CSV table of C-alpha atoms in Angstrom, one decimal:
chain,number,residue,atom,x,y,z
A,825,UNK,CA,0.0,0.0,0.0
A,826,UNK,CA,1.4,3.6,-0.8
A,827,UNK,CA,2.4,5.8,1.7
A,828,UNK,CA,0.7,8.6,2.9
A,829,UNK,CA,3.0,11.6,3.5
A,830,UNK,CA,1.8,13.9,6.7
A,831,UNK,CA,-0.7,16.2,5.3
A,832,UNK,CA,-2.6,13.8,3.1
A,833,UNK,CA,-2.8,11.8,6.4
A,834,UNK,CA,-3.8,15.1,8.6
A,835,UNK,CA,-6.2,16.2,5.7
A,836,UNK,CA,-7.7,12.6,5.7
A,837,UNK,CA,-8.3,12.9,9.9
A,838,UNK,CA,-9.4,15.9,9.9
A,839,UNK,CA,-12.2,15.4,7.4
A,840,UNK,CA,-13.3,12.5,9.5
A,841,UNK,CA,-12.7,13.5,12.9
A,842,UNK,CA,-16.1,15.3,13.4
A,843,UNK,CA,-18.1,12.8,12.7
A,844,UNK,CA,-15.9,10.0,14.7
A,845,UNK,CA,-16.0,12.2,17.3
A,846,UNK,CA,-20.0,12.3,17.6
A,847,UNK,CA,-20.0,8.7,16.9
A,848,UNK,CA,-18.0,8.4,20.2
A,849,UNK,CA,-20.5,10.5,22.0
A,850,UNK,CA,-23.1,8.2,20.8
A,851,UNK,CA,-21.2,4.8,21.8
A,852,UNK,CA,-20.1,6.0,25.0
A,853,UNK,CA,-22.5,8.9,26.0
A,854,UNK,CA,-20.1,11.4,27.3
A,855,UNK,CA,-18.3,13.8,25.4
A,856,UNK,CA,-15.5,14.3,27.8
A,857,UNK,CA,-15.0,10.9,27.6
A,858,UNK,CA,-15.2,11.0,23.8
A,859,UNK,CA,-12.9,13.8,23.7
A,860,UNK,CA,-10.5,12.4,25.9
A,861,UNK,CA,-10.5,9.2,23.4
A,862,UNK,CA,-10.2,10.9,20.1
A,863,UNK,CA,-7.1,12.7,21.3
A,864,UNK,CA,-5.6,8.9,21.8
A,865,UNK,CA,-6.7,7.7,19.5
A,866,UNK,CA,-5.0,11.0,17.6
A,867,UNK,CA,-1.9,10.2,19.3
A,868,UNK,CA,-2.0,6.5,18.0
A,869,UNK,CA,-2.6,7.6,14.3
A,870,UNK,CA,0.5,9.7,14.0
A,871,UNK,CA,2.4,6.6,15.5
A,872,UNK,CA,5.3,6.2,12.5
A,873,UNK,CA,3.9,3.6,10.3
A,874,UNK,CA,0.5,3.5,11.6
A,875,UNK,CA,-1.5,4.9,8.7
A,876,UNK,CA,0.7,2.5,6.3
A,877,UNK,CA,-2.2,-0.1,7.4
A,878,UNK,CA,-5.6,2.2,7.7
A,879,UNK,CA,-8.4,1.7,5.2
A,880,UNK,CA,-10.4,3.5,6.7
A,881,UNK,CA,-9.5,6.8,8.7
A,882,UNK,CA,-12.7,7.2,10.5
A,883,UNK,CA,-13.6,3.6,11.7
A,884,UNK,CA,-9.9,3.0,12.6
A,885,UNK,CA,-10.2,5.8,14.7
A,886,UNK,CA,-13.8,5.6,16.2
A,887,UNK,CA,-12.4,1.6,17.2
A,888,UNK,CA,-9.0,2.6,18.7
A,889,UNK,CA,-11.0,6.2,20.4
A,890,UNK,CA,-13.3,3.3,22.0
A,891,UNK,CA,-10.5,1.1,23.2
A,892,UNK,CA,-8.8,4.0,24.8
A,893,UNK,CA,-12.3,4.7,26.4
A,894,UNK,CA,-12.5,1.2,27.9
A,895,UNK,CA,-8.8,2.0,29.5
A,896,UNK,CA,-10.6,5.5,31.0
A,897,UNK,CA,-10.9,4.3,34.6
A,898,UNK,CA,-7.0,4.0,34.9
A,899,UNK,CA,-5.4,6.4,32.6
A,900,UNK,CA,-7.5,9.0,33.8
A,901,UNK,CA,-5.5,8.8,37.3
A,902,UNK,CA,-2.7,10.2,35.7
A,903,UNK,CA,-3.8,12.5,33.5
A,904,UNK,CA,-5.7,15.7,33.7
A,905,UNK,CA,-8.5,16.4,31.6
A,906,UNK,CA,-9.2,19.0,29.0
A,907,UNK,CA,-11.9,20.3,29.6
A,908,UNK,CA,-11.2,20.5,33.9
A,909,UNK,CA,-10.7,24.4,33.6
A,910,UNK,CA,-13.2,25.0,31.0
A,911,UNK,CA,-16.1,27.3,32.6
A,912,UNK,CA,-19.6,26.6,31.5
A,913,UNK,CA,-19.9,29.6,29.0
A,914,UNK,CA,-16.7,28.1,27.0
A,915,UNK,CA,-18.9,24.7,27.3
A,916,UNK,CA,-22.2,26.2,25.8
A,917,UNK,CA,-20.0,26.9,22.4
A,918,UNK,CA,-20.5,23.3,22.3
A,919,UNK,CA,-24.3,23.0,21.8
A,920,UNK,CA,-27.5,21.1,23.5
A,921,UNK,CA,-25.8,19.4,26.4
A,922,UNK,CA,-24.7,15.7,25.5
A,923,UNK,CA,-27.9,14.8,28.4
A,924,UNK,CA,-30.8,16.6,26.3
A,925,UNK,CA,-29.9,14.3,22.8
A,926,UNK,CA,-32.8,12.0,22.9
A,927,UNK,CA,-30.5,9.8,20.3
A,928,UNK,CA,-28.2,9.1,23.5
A,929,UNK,CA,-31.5,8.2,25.5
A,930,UNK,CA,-32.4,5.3,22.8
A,931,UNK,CA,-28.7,4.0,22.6
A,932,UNK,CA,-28.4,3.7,26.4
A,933,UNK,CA,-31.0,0.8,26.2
A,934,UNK,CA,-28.3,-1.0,24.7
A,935,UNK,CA,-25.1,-3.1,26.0
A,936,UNK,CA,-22.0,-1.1,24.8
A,937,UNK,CA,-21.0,-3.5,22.3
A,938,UNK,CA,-24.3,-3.4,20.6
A,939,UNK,CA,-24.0,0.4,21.0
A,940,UNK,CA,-20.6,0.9,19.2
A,941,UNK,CA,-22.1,-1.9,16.7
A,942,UNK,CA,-25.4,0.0,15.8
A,943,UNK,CA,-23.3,3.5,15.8
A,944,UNK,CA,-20.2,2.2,13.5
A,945,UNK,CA,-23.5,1.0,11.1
A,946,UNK,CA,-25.8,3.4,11.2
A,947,UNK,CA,-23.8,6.5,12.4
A,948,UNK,CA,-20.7,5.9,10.1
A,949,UNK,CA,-22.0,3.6,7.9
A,950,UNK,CA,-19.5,1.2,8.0
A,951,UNK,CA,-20.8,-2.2,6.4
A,952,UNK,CA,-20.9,-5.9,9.2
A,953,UNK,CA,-18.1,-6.9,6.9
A,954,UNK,CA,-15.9,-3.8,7.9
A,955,UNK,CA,-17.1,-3.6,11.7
A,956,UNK,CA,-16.2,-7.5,12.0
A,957,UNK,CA,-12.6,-6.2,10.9
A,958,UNK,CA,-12.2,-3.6,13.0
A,959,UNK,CA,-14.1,-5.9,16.3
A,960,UNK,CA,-12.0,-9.3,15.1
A,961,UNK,CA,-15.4,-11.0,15.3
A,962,UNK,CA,-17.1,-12.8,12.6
A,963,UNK,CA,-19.5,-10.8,9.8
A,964,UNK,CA,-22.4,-13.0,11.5
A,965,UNK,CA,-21.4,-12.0,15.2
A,966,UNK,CA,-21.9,-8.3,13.8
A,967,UNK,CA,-24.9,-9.2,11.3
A,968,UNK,CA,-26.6,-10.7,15.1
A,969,UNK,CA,-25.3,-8.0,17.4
A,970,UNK,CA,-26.9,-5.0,15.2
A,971,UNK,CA,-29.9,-7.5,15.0
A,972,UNK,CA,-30.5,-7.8,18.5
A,973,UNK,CA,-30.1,-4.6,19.4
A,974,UNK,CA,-32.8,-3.4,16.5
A,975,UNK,CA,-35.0,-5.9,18.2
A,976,UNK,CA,-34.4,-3.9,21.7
A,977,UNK,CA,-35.3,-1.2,20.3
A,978,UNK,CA,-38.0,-2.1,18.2
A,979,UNK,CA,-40.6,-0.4,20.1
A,980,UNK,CA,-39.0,3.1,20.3
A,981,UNK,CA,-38.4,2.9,16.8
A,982,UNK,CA,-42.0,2.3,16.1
A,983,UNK,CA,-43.1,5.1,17.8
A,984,UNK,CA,-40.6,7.1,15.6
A,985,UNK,CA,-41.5,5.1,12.6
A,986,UNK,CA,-44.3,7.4,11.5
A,987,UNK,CA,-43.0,10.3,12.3
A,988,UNK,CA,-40.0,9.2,9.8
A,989,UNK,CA,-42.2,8.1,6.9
A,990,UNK,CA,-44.6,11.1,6.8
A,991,UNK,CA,-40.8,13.4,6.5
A,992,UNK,CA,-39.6,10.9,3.7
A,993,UNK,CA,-42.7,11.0,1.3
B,329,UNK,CA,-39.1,-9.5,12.0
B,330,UNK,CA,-39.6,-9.1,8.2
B,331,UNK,CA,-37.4,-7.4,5.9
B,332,UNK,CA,-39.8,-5.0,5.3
B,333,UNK,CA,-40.1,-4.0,8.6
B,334,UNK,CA,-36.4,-4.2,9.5
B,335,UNK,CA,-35.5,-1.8,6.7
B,336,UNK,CA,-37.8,0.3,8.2
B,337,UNK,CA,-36.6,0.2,11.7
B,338,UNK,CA,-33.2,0.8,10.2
B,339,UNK,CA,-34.1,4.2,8.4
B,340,UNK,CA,-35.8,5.1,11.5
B,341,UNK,CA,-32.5,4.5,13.6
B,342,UNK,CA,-30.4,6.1,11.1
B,343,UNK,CA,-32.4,9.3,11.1
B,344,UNK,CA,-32.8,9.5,14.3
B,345,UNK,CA,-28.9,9.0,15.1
B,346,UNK,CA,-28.0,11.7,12.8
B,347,UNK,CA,-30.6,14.2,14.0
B,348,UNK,CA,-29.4,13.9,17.3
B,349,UNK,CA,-25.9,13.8,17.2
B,350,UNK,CA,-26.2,15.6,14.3
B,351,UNK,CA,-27.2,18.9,17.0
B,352,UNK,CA,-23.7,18.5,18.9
B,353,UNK,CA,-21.1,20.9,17.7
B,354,UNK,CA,-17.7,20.0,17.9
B,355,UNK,CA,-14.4,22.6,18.6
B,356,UNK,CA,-11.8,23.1,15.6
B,357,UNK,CA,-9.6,20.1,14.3
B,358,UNK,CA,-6.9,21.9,15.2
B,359,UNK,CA,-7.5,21.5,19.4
B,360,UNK,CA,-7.9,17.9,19.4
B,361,UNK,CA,-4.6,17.5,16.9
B,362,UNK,CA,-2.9,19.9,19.9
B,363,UNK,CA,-4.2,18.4,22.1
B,364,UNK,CA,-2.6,15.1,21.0
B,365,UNK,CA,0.6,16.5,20.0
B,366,UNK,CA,0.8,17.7,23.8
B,367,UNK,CA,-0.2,14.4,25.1
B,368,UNK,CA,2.6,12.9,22.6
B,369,UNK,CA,5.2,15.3,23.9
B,370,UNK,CA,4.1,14.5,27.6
B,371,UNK,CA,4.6,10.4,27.5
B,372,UNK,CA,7.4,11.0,25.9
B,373,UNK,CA,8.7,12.7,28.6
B,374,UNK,CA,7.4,11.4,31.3
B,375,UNK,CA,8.8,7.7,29.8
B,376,UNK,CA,12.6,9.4,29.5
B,377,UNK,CA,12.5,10.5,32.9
B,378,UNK,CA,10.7,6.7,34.2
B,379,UNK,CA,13.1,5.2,32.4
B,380,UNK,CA,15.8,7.8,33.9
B,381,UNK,CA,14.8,6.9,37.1
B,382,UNK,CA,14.1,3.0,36.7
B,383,UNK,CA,17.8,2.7,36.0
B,384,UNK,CA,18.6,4.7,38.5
B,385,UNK,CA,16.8,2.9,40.9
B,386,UNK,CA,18.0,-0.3,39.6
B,387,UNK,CA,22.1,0.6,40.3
B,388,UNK,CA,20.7,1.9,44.0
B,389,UNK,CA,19.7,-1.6,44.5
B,390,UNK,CA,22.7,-3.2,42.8
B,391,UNK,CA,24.9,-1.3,45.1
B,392,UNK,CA,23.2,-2.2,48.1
B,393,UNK,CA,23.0,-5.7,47.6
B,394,UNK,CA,26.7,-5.7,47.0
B,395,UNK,CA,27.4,-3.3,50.0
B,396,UNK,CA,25.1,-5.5,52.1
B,397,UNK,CA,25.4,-8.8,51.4
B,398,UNK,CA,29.1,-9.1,50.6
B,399,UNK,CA,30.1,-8.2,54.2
B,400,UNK,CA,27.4,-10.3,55.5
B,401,UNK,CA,28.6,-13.5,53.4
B,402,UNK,CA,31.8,-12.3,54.3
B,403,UNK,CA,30.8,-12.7,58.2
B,404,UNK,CA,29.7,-16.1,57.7
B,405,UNK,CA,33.2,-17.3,56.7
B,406,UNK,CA,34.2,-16.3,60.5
B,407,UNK,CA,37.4,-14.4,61.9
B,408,UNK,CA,39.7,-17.9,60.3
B,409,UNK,CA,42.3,-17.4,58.2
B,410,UNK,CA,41.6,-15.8,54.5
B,411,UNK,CA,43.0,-17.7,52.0
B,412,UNK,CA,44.5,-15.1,49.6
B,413,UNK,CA,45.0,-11.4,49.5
B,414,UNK,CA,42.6,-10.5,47.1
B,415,UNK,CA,39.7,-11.6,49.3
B,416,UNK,CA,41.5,-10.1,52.8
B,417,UNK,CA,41.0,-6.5,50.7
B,418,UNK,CA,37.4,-7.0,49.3
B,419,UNK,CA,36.7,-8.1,53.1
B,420,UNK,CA,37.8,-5.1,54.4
B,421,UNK,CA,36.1,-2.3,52.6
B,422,UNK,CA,32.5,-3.6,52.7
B,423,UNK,CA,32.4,-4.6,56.5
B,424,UNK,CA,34.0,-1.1,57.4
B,425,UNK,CA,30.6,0.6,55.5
B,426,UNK,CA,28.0,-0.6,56.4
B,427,UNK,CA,26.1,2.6,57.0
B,428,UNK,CA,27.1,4.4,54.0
B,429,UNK,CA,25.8,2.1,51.5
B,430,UNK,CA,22.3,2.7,52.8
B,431,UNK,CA,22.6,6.1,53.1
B,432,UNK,CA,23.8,6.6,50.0
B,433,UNK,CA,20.6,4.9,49.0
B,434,UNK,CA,18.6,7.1,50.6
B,435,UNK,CA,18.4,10.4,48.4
B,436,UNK,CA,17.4,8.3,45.1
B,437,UNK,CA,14.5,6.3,46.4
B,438,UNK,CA,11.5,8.3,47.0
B,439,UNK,CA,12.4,10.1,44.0
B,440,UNK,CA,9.6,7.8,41.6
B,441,UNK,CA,7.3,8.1,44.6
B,442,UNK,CA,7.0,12.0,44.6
B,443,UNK,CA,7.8,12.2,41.1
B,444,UNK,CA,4.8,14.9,40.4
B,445,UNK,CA,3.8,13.2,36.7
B,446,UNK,CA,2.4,10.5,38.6
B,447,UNK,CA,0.1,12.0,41.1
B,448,UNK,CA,-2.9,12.4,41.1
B,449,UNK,CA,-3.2,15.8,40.9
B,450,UNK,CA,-1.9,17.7,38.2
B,451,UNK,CA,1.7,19.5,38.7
B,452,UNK,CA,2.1,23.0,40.0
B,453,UNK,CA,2.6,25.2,37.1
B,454,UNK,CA,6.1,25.6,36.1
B,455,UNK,CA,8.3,28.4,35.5
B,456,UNK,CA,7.3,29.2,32.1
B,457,UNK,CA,3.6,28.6,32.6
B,458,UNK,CA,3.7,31.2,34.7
B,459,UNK,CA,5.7,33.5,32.6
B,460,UNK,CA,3.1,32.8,29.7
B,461,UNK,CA,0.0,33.2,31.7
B,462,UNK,CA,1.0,36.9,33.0
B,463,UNK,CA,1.9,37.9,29.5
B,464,UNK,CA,-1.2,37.2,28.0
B,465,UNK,CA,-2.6,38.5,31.3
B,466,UNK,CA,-1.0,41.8,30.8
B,467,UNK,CA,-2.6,42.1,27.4
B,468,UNK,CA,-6.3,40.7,28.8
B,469,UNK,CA,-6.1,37.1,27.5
B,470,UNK,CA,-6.8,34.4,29.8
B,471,UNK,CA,-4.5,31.8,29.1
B,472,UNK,CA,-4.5,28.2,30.7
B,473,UNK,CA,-2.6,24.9,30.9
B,474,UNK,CA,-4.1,22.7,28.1
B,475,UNK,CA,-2.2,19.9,29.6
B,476,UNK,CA,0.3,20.3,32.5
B,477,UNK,CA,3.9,19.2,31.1
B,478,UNK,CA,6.1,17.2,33.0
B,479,UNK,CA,9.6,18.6,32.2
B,480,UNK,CA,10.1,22.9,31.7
B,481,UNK,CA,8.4,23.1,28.6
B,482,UNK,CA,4.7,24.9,28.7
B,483,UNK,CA,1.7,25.0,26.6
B,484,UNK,CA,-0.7,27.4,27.2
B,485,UNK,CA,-4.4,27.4,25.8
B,486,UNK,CA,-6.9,30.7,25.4
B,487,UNK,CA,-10.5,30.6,24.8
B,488,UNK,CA,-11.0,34.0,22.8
B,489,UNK,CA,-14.2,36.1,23.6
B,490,UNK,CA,-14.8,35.4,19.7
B,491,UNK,CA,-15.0,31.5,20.3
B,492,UNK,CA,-11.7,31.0,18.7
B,493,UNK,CA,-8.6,29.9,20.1
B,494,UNK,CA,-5.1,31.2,21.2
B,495,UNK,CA,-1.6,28.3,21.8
B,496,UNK,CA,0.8,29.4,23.2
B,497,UNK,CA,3.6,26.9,23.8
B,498,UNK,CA,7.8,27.6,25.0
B,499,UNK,CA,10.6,25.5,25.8
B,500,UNK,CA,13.8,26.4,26.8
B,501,UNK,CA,15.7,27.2,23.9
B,502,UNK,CA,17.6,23.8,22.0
B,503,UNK,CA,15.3,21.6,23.2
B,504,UNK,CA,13.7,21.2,19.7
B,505,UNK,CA,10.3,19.7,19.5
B,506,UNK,CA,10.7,18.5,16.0
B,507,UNK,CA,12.0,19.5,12.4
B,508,UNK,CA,10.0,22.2,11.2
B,509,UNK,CA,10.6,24.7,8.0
B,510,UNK,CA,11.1,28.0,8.0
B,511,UNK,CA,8.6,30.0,5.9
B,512,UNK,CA,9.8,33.7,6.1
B,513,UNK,CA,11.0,36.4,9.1
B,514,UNK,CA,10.9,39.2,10.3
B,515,UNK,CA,11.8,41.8,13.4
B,516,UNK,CA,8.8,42.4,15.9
B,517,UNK,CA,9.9,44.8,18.9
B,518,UNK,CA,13.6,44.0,17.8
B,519,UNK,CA,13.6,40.7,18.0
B,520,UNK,CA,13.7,37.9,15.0
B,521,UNK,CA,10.0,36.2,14.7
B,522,UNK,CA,10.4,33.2,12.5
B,523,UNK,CA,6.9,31.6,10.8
B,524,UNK,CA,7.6,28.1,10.8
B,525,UNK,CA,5.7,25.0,9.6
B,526,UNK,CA,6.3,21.4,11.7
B,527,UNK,CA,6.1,18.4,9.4
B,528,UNK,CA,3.6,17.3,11.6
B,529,UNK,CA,1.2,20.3,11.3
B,530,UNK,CA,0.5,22.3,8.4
B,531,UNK,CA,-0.3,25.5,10.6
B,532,UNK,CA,1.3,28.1,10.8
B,533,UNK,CA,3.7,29.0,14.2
B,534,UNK,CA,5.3,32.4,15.0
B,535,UNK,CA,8.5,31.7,16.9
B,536,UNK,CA,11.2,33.3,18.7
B,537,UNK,CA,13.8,33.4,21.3
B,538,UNK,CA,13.4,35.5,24.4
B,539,UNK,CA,16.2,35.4,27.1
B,540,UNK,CA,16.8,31.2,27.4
B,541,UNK,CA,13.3,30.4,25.9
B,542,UNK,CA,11.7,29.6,22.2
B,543,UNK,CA,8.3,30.8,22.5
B,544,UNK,CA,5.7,29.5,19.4
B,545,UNK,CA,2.6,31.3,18.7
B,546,UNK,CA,-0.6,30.2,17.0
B,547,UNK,CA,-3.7,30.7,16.5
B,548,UNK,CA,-6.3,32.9,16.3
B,549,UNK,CA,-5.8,36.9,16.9
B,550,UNK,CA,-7.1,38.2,20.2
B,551,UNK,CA,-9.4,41.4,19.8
B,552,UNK,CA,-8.2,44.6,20.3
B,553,UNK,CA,-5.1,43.1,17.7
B,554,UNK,CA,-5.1,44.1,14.1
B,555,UNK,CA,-3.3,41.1,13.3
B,556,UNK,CA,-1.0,38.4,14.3
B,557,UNK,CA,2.2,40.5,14.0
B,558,UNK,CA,0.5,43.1,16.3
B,559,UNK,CA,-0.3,40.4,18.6
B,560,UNK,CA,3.3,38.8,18.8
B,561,UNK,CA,4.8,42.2,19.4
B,562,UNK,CA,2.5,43.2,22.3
B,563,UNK,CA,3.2,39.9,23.4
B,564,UNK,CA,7.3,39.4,23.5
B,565,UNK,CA,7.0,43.0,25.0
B,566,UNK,CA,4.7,41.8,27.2
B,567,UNK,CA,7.5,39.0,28.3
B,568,UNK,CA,10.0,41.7,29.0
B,569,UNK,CA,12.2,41.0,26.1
B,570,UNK,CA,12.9,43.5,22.9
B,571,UNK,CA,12.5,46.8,22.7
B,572,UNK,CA,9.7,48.5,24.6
């Protein structure tokens, strides 16, 4: 695979990192903690020789941004956070608090791996075969995963349902 | 669950993911990207100085072991006769110190303990934190750590009243931070302001020397600044260096 030189790589991140970083917020319901994991997961992807093996800029971030969430508890003992000094006018820049998102509401009826499944599908559109990839499960673990947790939320979505079809016709 | 229905479900969860996280706003590329880089230059820091210290730590030990336990094997032999010169002079320095050899231990050890990059509370600002903060003070910018550092260096972060942001980083001068290109200079308040481009970062840095710092600039321009240059100026004067 060719090489990519540091600004095709930095133009390639930064025309993803918006949406990875919502994704995040979506998977883990937290923007700190979304924050905090897109700026490892930043530090990861200008590791030398990292990019050499990246298909995908935005789901190889959004999966190493989650994995550096999972290691929050600890790391976050021994670093400070970003936002710690930010007061809340700086914060309302930021839009509707990350609590008011009714999206966040429907994904928290879901276990975390069906949540980073059903966001990496729907959010990021990433197909089963490319989230099995990045998960090292199989295309059918992902195909059931996203399955199961449409079926959780089948009855929210019903609700929704109508509303959806009367704005698409 | 038909396919029908399942397609449906799925344009319904679609939609509703991206009207709702779709509302979120999210700050500039460029504060996550520093806000890695700082994090880079931090571990690597912090991993020269643990591995500073580890070694450090591991001749402490070495020496003590063979400042304790050679008179102590030595003991076990008894007062008899030694059997050749060699070992009658290796006897006689380690049973004469004792003391010394832990003592000399002493200093070294708590060192990793109180080491302040592994608290849990971040590091008192350091010397050029401080500097940087009360310059920008001085010229009614509220700067703050973005990330404490370790070692001397400092980066400094400003939330402008416009919603855009100031960096402000330093080091003292030769500790480079990385190859970087020199894109033109000029003199601001006497002093030699390079704009420089990393290979790591396509944005644009004023830098210069004052006293035994490199100061880096970047950006947006506070109010009350025509431009950058004005900024920079205000700024090194501000820091007590060039021409007032």
């Amino acid at each position: 695979m060719e090489t990519l030189d540091d600004q095709e790589w930095d133009r390639q991140l930064e025309a993803c990192y918006a949406r990875v970083l919502l994704a995040l917020i979506g998977a883990c319901g937290s923007r700190e903690r979304a924050e905090d994991g897109l700026q490892d997961a930043f530090v990861a992807a200008w590791q030398p020789g990292v990019r050499n093996d990246i298909r995908r800029a935005d789901a190889w971030l959004y999966r190493v941004a989650l994995r550096a969430i999972g290691r929050a508890r600890w790391r976050h003992r021994f670093e400070v956070n970003l936002n710690v000094n930010l007061n809340e006018d700086v914060l309302s820049h930021l839009g509707p608090s990350v609590d008011r998102v009714t999206a966040l509401e429907l994904l928290h009826k879901l276990t975390a791996r069906q949540r980073e499944f059903v966001v990496a599908r729907y959010f990021l559109d990433l197909s089963y075969r490319e989230i099995a990839e990045h998960w090292n499960v199989s295309v059918s673990d992902a195909t059931s995963t996203v399955a199961q947790a449409i079926g959780r939320l089948r009855r929210d979505l019903e609700k929704e349902e109508g509303r959806w079809i009367s704005r698409s016709v | 669950m038909d396919q029908q229905k399942r397609v449906e479900l799925e344009l319904t969860l679609e939609d509703r993911l991206r009207a709702g996280l779709g509302e979120l706003t999210v700050r500039p590329y460029a504060y996550y990207k520093e806000g890695a880089m700082q994090r880079m230059t931090a571990r690597s820091s912090v991993g020269r100085a643990i591995s500073f210290v580890g070694a450090g730590a591991a001749l402490t030990v070495a020496l003590v072991l063979a400042l304790g336990v050679a008179p102590a094997l030595l003991n076990l032999r008894g007062p008899g006769p030694v059997a050749n010169p060699a070992a009658a002079s290796a006897s006689s320095v380690p049973t004469a110190s004792p003391t010394p050899a832990t003592t000399s231990s002493s200093p070294t050890t708590p060192t990793p303990i109180t080491s302040p990059s592994t608290g849990d509370t971040p590091p008192p600002p350091n010397r050029l934190d401080v500097k940087i903060i009360d310059a920008l003070a001085r010229l009614g910018v509220t700067g703050q750590r973005a990330q404490p550092s370790p070692g001397e260096d400092s980066n400094i972060w400003a939330r402008l009243t416009t919603g855009s942001e100031l960096f402000v980083s330093a080091l003292p001068t030769g500790t480079g931070r990385g190859e970087f290109t020199v894109i033109s200079e000029r003199q601001l308040a006497g002093i030699r302001v390079q704009r420089v481009q990393y290979a790591s970062s396509p944005e644009l840095r004023h830098r210069f020397a004052c006293a035994a710092d490199t100061f880096e600039v970047r950006g947006a321009v506070p109010p009350g600044f025509a431009d950058m240059d004005a900024f920079v100026t205000a700024f090194i004067r501000s820091l007590g260096c060039g021409t007032q």
